[in-house]
Short mmCIF file of C-alpha atoms in Angstrom, two decimals:
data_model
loop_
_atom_site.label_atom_id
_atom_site.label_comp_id
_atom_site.label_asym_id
_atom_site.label_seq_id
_atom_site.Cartn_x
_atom_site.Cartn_y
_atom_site.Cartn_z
CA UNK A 1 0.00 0.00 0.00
CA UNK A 2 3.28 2.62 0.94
CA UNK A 3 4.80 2.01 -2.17
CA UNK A 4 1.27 2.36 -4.56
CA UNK A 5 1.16 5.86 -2.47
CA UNK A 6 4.66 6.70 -3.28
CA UNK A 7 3.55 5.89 -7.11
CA UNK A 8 0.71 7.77 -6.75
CA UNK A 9 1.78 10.63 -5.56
CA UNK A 10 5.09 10.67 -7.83
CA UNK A 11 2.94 10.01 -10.94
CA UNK A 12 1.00 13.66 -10.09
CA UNK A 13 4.22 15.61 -9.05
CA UNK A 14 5.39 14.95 -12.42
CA UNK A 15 2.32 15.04 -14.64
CA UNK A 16 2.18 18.47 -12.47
CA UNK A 17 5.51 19.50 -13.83
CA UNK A 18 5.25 17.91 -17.55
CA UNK A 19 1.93 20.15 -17.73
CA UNK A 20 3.94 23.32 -16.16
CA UNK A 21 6.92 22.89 -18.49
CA UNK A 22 4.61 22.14 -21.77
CA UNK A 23 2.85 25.10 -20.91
CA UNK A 24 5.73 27.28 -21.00
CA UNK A 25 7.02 25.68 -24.55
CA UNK A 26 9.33 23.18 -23.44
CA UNK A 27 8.90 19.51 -24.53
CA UNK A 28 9.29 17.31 -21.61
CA UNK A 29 10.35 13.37 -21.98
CA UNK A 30 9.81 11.67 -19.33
CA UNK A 31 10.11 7.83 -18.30
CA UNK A 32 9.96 6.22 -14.61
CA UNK A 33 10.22 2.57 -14.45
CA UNK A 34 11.01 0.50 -11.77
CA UNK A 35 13.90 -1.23 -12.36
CA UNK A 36 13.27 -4.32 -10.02
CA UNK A 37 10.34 -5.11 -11.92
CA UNK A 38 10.58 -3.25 -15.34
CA UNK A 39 7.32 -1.53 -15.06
CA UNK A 40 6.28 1.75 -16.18
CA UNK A 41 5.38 4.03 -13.39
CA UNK A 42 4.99 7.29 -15.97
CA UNK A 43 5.32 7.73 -19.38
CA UNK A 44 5.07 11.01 -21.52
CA UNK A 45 6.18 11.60 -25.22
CA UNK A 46 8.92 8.62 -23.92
CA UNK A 47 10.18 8.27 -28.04
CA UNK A 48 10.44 11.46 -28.81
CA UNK A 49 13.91 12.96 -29.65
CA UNK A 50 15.10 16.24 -27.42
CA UNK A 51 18.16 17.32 -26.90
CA UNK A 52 19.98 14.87 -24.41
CA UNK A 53 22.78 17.01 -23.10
CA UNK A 54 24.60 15.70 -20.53
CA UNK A 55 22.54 12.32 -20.10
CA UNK A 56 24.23 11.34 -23.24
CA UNK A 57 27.12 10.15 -21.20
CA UNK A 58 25.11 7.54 -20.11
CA UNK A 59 25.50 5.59 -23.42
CA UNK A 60 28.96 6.73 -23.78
CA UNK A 61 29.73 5.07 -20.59
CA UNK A 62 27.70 2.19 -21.77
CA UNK A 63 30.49 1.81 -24.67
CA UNK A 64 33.25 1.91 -22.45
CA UNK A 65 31.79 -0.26 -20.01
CA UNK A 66 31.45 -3.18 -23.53
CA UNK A 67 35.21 -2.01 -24.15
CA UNK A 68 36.34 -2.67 -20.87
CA UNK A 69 34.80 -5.98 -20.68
CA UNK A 70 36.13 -7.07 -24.18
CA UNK A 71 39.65 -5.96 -22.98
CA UNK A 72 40.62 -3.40 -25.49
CA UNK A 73 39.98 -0.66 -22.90
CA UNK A 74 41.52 -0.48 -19.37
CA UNK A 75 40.55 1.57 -16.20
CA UNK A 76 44.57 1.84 -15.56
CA UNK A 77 45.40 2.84 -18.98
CA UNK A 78 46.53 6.40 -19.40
CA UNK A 79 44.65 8.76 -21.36
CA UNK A 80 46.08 12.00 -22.25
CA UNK A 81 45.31 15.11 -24.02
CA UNK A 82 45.77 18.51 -25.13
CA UNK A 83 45.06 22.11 -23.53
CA UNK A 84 42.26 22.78 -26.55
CA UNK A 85 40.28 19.62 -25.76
CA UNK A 86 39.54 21.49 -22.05
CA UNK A 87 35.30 22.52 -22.05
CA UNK A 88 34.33 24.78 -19.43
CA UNK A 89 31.59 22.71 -16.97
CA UNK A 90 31.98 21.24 -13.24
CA UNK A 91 34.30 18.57 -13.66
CA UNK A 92 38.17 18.09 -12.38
CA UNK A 93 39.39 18.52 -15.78
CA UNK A 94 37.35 21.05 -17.14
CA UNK A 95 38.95 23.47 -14.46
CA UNK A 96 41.85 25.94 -15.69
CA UNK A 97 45.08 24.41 -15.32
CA UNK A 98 44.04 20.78 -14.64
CA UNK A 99 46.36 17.72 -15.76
CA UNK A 100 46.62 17.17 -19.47
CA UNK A 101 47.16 13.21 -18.74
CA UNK A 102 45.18 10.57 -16.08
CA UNK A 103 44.22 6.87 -16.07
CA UNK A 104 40.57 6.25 -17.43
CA UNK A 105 39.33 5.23 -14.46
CA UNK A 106 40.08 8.76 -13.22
CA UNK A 107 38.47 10.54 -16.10
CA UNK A 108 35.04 8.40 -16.45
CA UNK A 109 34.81 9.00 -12.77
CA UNK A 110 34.77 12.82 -13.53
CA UNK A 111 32.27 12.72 -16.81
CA UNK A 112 29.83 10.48 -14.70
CA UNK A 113 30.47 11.41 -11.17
CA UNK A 114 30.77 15.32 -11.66
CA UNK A 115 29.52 15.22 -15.31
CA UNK A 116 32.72 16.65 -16.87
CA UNK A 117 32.70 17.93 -20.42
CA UNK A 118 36.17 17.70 -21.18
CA UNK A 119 36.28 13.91 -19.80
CA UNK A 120 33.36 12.95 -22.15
CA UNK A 121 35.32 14.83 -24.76
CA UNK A 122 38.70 12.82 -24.30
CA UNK A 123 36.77 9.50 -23.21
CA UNK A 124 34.72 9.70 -26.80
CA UNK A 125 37.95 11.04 -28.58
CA UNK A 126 41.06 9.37 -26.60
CA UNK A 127 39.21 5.87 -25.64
CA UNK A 128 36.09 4.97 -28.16
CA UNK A 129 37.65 6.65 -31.79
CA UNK A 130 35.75 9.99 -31.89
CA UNK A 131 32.15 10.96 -32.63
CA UNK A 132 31.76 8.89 -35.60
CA UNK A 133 32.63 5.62 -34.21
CA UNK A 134 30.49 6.23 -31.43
CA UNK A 135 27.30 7.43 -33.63
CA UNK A 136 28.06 3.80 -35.74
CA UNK A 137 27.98 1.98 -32.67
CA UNK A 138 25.41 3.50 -31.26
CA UNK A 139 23.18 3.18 -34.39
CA UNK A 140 23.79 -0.72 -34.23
CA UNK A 141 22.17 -0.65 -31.30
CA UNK A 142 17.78 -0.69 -32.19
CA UNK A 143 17.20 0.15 -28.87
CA UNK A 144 19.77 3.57 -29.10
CA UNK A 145 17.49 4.51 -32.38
CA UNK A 146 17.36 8.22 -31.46
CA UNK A 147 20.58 8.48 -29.53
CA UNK A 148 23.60 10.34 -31.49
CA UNK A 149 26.25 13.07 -30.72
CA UNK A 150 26.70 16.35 -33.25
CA UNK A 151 29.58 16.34 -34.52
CA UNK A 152 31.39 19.86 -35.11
CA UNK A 153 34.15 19.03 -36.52
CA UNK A 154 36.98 16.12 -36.42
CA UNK A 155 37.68 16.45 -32.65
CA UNK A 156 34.44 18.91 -31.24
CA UNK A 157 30.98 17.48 -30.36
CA UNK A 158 27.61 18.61 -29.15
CA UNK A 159 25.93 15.29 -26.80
CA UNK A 160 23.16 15.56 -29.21
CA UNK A 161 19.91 13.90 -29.16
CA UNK A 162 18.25 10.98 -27.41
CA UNK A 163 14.58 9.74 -26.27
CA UNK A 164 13.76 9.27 -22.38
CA UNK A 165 13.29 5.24 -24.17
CA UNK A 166 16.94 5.12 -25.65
CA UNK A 167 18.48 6.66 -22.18
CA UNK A 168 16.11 4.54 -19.64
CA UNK A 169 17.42 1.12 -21.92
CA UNK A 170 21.21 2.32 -21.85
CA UNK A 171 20.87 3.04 -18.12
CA UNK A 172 19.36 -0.27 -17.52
CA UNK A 173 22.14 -1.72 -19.50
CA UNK A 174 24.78 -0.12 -17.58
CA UNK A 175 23.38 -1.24 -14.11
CA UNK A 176 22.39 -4.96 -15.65
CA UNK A 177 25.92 -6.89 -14.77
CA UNK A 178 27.89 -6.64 -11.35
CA UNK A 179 31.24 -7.00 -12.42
CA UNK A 180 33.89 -4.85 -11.21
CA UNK A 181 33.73 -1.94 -14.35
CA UNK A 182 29.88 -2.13 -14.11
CA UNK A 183 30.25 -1.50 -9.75
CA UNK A 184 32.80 0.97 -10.50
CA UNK A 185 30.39 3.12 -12.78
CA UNK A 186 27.13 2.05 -10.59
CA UNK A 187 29.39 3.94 -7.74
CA UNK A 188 30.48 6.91 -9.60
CA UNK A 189 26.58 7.46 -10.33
CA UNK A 190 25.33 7.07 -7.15
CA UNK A 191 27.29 10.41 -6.11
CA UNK A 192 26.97 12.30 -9.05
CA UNK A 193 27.06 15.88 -7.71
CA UNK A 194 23.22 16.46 -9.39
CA UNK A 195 21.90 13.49 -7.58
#
């Protein structure tokens, strides 16, 4: 009975806010599932493509977590980079003056932990082959349909676009396994500094 409350009452919060925000001209995406038992709590315009921002990493992470398990990626390895890949934003390396070099492990804890533009930027570049070979990985996936980064030019993205259905599946995906890359991302989450 608590937890058909909880529902209850979370299900009019964010119809509540969905109405607010549609009424003020922003589209609103939004999915809650449980993920114990896979079913929807909420649902609204759940495949429709907005601008993704930030959650992007998600499936970026997703990537490096397949990488990692396949062995052509490593949490010790040493990724480095240059002064120009640096995007302004909240994260260690995004600061003025931060290191130019760190282990992976080090700078996927800063994109998903703190959200860190300029670790997404040298974990898509430095670890998965650029914006390209992400998109083509991404688009083998059906259930990452909508999900894709802009690319500016050879090295600069934008996060691009995704639907609340393409980032609820790669989030699901990412917390599926408990292995030690999986636990190590599953912890950097749980503290994210927006939680």
């Amino acid at each position: 009975v608590q937890q058909i409350v909880k529902e209850v009452l979370l299900r009019h919060f964010v119809k509540k806010e969905v109405k607010e925000n549609e009424k003020a001209g922003v589209n609103t995406g939004v999915t809650i599932t449980d993920l114990a038992t896979q079913r929807t709590i909420f649902g609204h315009d759940q495949d429709v493509e907005h601008f993704a921002a930030s959650i992007n990493k998600i499936p970026v992470a997703l990537l490096v977590l397949e990488d990692l398990r396949a062995g052509t990626l490593d949490l010790d390895q040493i990724m480095t980079w240059q002064e120009s890949d640096r995007r302004g934003g909240f994260g260690v390396y995004d600061q003025p003056g931060s290191p130019l070099q760190a282990p992976l492990r080090d700078v996927l804890y800063d994109m998903l932990n703190r959200s860190g533009n300029t670790a997404v930027r040298i974990v898509v570049n430095n670890a998965l082959g650029g914006a390209a070979a992400v998109n083509a990985r991404w688009e083998a996936k059906p259930q990452l349909s909508h999900t894709y980064l802009m690319r500016v030019d050879a090295n600069g993205f934008f996060l691009g676009n995704s639907t609340t259905s393409d980032s609820l599946w790669a989030f699901s995906e990412l917390l599926k396994t408990e292995d030690e890359p999986a636990t190590f991302m599953k912890d950097a989450l749980s503290t994210n500094i927006f939680t």
